[in-house]
Short mmCIF file of C-alpha atoms in Angstrom, two decimals:
data_model
loop_
_atom_site.label_atom_id
_atom_site.label_comp_id
_atom_site.label_asym_id
_atom_site.label_seq_id
_atom_site.Cartn_x
_atom_site.Cartn_y
_atom_site.Cartn_z
CA MET A 272 -0.58 6.53 20.86
CA ALA A 273 -0.51 9.92 19.11
CA ALA A 274 0.58 13.10 20.89
CA VAL A 275 2.52 12.37 24.07
CA LYS A 276 2.99 15.86 25.45
CA SER A 277 2.96 19.54 24.57
CA GLU A 278 5.67 22.14 25.13
CA TYR A 279 5.84 25.82 24.26
CA ARG A 280 8.62 27.94 22.72
CA GLU A 281 8.72 31.72 22.43
CA GLY A 282 9.34 32.75 18.85
CA ASN A 283 9.95 36.51 19.17
CA GLY A 284 6.39 37.74 18.69
CA PHE A 285 4.52 34.46 18.84
CA ILE A 286 4.24 31.32 20.96
CA ALA A 287 4.73 27.98 19.25
CA GLU A 288 3.13 24.88 20.72
CA ILE A 289 5.36 21.84 20.27
CA ILE A 290 3.38 18.62 19.85
CA ARG A 291 5.47 15.46 19.99
CA THR A 292 3.98 12.40 18.33
CA GLU A 293 5.08 8.95 17.26
CA ARG A 294 3.20 9.38 13.98
CA ARG A 295 5.58 11.98 12.53
CA LYS A 296 8.90 11.33 10.84
CA THR A 297 9.48 15.00 9.98
CA ALA A 298 8.45 18.35 11.51
CA ASP A 299 5.30 20.12 10.34
CA ILE A 300 4.58 23.80 11.16
CA ARG A 301 0.94 24.87 11.23
CA VAL A 302 -0.63 28.31 11.70
CA GLU A 303 -4.33 27.88 12.48
CA GLU A 304 -6.48 30.79 13.69
CA GLY A 305 -3.25 32.72 14.21
CA ALA A 306 -1.89 30.08 16.60
CA VAL A 307 1.41 28.37 15.77
CA SER A 308 1.99 24.68 16.38
CA VAL A 309 4.87 22.42 15.39
CA VAL A 310 4.14 18.70 15.14
CA VAL A 311 7.42 16.83 15.48
CA PRO A 312 8.77 13.31 16.03
CA THR A 313 8.87 12.28 19.68
CA ASN A 314 12.64 12.62 20.18
CA LEU A 315 13.46 15.69 18.07
CA ALA A 316 15.81 17.98 20.00
CA LEU A 317 14.62 21.44 21.06
CA SER A 318 17.64 22.98 19.34
CA ARG A 319 16.40 21.58 16.02
CA ILE A 320 12.90 22.91 16.68
CA ASP A 321 14.24 26.37 17.57
CA GLU A 322 16.31 26.37 14.38
CA LEU A 323 13.24 25.46 12.34
CA LEU A 324 11.15 28.22 13.94
CA LYS A 325 13.93 30.74 13.26
CA THR A 326 14.17 29.68 9.61
CA LYS A 327 10.40 29.88 9.12
CA ARG A 328 9.85 33.00 11.26
CA THR A 329 9.05 35.33 8.33
CA TRP A 330 6.53 32.86 6.87
CA ILE A 331 4.92 32.33 10.30
CA LYS A 332 4.61 36.08 10.97
CA GLU A 333 3.05 36.61 7.52
CA LYS A 334 0.47 33.89 8.23
CA ILE A 335 -0.34 35.44 11.61
CA ALA A 336 -0.69 38.90 10.03
CA LEU A 337 -3.06 37.56 7.35
CA HIS A 338 -5.21 35.98 10.05
CA ARG A 339 -5.38 39.20 12.05
CA GLU A 340 -6.42 41.20 8.97
CA ALA A 341 -9.21 38.71 8.23
CA GLN A 342 -10.60 38.82 11.77
CA PRO A 343 -13.56 41.08 12.51
CA ALA A 344 -12.99 43.80 15.08
CA SER A 345 -13.23 42.40 18.61
CA GLU A 346 -14.55 44.11 21.71
CA LYS A 347 -12.15 42.05 23.80
CA GLN A 348 -8.84 43.61 24.80
CA PHE A 349 -7.48 40.46 26.50
CA VAL A 350 -6.54 42.19 29.72
CA SER A 351 -6.96 41.26 33.37
CA GLY A 352 -10.55 41.56 34.57
CA GLU A 353 -12.29 40.72 31.29
CA ALA A 354 -14.93 37.97 31.50
CA PHE A 355 -14.87 34.83 29.37
CA SER A 356 -17.67 32.28 29.45
CA TYR A 357 -17.04 28.57 30.01
CA LEU A 358 -20.02 26.18 30.14
CA GLY A 359 -22.29 29.14 30.74
CA ARG A 360 -20.38 30.67 33.65
CA ASN A 361 -18.22 33.79 33.42
CA TYR A 362 -14.60 33.61 34.55
CA ARG A 363 -12.35 36.65 34.92
CA LEU A 364 -9.07 36.71 33.04
CA LYS A 365 -5.88 37.23 35.04
CA VAL A 366 -2.79 38.11 33.02
CA GLU A 367 0.65 37.61 34.57
CA GLU A 368 3.91 38.63 32.90
CA GLY A 369 6.79 36.21 32.47
CA ALA A 370 7.83 33.16 30.47
CA PHE A 371 4.78 31.76 28.69
CA GLN A 372 2.51 29.38 30.55
CA PRO A 373 -0.75 28.09 29.06
CA VAL A 374 -4.12 29.07 30.52
CA ARG A 375 -5.05 27.53 33.88
CA LEU A 376 -8.40 27.69 35.67
CA LEU A 377 -7.42 28.64 39.21
CA LYS A 378 -9.74 29.79 42.01
CA GLY A 379 -12.41 30.91 39.57
CA ARG A 380 -10.01 32.78 37.28
CA LEU A 381 -8.49 32.05 33.89
CA VAL A 382 -4.80 32.67 34.54
CA VAL A 383 -2.27 33.03 31.72
CA THR A 384 1.40 34.06 31.82
CA VAL A 385 2.86 35.79 28.75
CA PRO A 386 5.86 38.01 27.95
CA LYS A 387 5.32 41.77 28.01
CA GLY A 388 5.14 43.51 24.64
CA LYS A 389 2.93 44.69 21.80
CA ASP A 390 2.03 41.12 20.81
CA GLN A 391 0.74 40.25 24.27
CA PRO A 392 -3.02 40.49 23.44
CA HIS A 393 -2.51 38.23 20.41
CA MET A 394 -0.64 35.68 22.55
CA ILE A 395 -3.37 35.77 25.21
CA ARG A 396 -6.10 35.26 22.62
CA ASN A 397 -4.33 32.25 21.16
CA ALA A 398 -3.65 30.83 24.62
CA LEU A 399 -7.37 31.08 25.40
CA ILE A 400 -8.35 29.40 22.14
CA ARG A 401 -5.92 26.56 22.87
CA TRP A 402 -7.43 26.18 26.35
CA TYR A 403 -11.01 26.08 25.03
CA LYS A 404 -10.01 23.50 22.42
CA ARG A 405 -8.40 21.33 25.10
CA GLN A 406 -11.58 21.50 27.20
CA ALA A 407 -13.69 20.73 24.14
CA GLU A 408 -11.54 17.72 23.29
CA GLN A 409 -12.05 16.26 26.75
CA LYS A 410 -15.63 17.26 27.59
CA LEU A 411 -17.19 16.57 24.21
CA ARG A 412 -15.62 13.11 23.99
CA GLU A 413 -16.99 12.35 27.45
CA LYS A 414 -20.46 13.52 26.43
CA VAL A 415 -20.38 11.50 23.19
CA GLU A 416 -19.44 8.37 25.17
CA ARG A 417 -22.32 9.03 27.58
CA TYR A 418 -25.04 9.72 25.01
CA ALA A 419 -24.05 7.40 22.13
CA PRO A 420 -25.44 4.24 23.83
CA ILE A 421 -28.67 6.09 24.67
CA VAL A 422 -29.12 7.16 21.05
CA GLY A 423 -28.02 3.69 19.94
CA VAL A 424 -25.16 4.65 17.62
CA GLU A 425 -21.37 4.31 17.46
CA PRO A 426 -19.53 7.29 15.93
CA THR A 427 -16.20 6.51 14.27
CA ASP A 428 -14.37 9.53 15.70
CA VAL A 429 -14.77 12.90 17.41
CA ARG A 430 -12.96 16.00 16.13
CA ILE A 431 -12.78 19.60 17.35
CA LYS A 432 -13.10 22.21 14.61
CA THR A 433 -13.64 25.91 14.01
CA PHE A 434 -16.92 26.58 12.24
CA LYS A 435 -18.24 30.03 11.37
CA SER A 436 -21.95 29.29 11.48
CA ARG A 437 -22.64 25.91 13.04
CA TRP A 438 -22.05 24.08 16.30
CA GLY A 439 -21.33 20.66 14.89
CA SER A 440 -21.56 18.30 11.96
CA CYS A 441 -21.76 14.59 11.17
CA THR A 442 -19.84 13.15 8.22
CA VAL A 443 -21.04 10.33 6.00
CA LYS A 444 -18.30 8.17 7.53
CA GLY A 445 -19.76 8.60 11.02
CA ARG A 446 -17.28 11.15 12.36
CA LEU A 447 -18.64 13.86 14.64
CA GLU A 448 -17.13 17.35 14.43
CA PHE A 449 -17.80 20.04 17.01
CA ASN A 450 -17.13 23.77 17.12
CA TRP A 451 -14.89 24.52 20.11
CA ARG A 452 -16.85 27.74 20.76
CA VAL A 453 -19.82 25.70 22.01
CA MET A 454 -17.85 25.33 25.26
CA MET A 455 -18.89 28.90 26.08
CA ALA A 456 -22.56 27.87 26.18
CA PRO A 457 -24.37 26.40 29.22
CA ASN A 458 -23.61 22.75 29.89
CA ARG A 459 -27.10 21.59 28.92
CA CYS A 460 -26.79 23.35 25.57
CA VAL A 461 -23.53 21.49 24.95
CA ASP A 462 -25.38 18.24 25.72
CA TYR A 463 -28.02 19.21 23.16
CA VAL A 464 -25.40 19.77 20.42
CA VAL A 465 -23.90 16.34 21.15
CA VAL A 466 -27.29 14.61 21.09
CA HIS A 467 -28.22 16.49 17.89
CA GLU A 468 -25.14 15.24 16.02
CA LEU A 469 -25.44 11.70 17.38
CA CYS A 470 -29.03 11.55 16.12
CA HIS A 471 -27.74 12.49 12.66
CA LEU A 472 -25.98 9.13 12.61
CA LYS A 473 -29.49 7.67 12.39
CA ARG A 474 -31.07 10.32 10.18
CA HIS A 475 -29.08 12.71 7.98
CA ASP A 476 -31.86 15.26 7.76
CA HIS A 477 -34.05 17.47 9.94
CA SER A 478 -37.26 15.58 9.36
CA VAL A 479 -40.05 15.08 11.88
CA ALA A 480 -38.57 11.64 12.61
CA PHE A 481 -35.17 13.20 13.36
CA TRP A 482 -36.56 15.70 15.86
CA LYS A 483 -38.65 12.96 17.44
CA GLU A 484 -35.44 11.02 18.06
CA VAL A 485 -33.76 14.09 19.57
CA GLY A 486 -36.79 14.60 21.80
CA ARG A 487 -36.71 11.00 22.95
CA VAL A 488 -33.21 11.47 24.32
CA MET A 489 -33.62 15.10 25.43
CA PRO A 490 -37.24 16.19 25.95
CA ASP A 491 -36.20 19.80 26.69
CA TYR A 492 -34.07 20.16 23.55
CA GLY A 493 -36.18 23.08 22.29
CA VAL A 494 -35.10 25.34 25.16
CA ASN A 495 -31.43 24.66 24.47
CA LYS A 496 -31.84 24.98 20.71
CA ASP A 497 -33.47 28.41 21.15
CA TRP A 498 -30.81 29.56 23.62
CA LEU A 499 -28.04 28.78 21.13
CA LYS A 500 -29.91 30.49 18.31
CA HIS A 501 -30.41 33.71 20.26
CA ASN A 502 -26.96 33.84 21.89
CA GLU A 503 -24.77 32.65 19.02
CA PRO A 504 -23.41 36.16 18.19
CA SER A 505 -22.10 36.63 21.73
CA LEU A 506 -20.27 33.31 21.97
CA GLY A 507 -16.64 33.74 21.12
CA GLY A 508 -16.89 36.52 18.59
CA TRP A 509 -13.26 37.39 19.15
#
């Protein structure tokens, strides 16, 4: 068993996700896409984690600042009322102020609780990314398990990644990797991406034979392929 549960700590300008796992003997701080996570041994005390975050605060803030500078300008302001797409349907964001709570999908709204302050939009953005990644982890694994027997393959693993210009990939070792942003597309388009990568376990090219295999499993793949091509710029460009 890997991660057993997640907790969150406020770090004076950022939120750190605490991931407890039996695989770690020491703590490891990561700043990915501007989001802070600390992977720690299962029984490490919160006081030790807080001390570590305090010691590394300058380094963490520098990493976050570098990420922000590298990001293209976003039209999103991360305020209540803004729409965010999930499996092709728009959900309105509802921001509540208080001690941090991760995003929850409640009564048709994406609800997040964050402290008030100048860093609030950044915290909300990272909370949303974490939520999308969690959904991707669950939904995409379910879809792989459903379609793999139909395609007739057995992937070695499923990973969630951040890609700039692709929805998924298939490694030579049989691992499937998916872009978490695909969760903003309609459900059938997500199915297409899964089928596409599973078919690459049979053929590592885009030959006529490859597309024939995709079509065998999903006859309407062309519609979904075209939708993704034309709507890619609007999916998660924030």
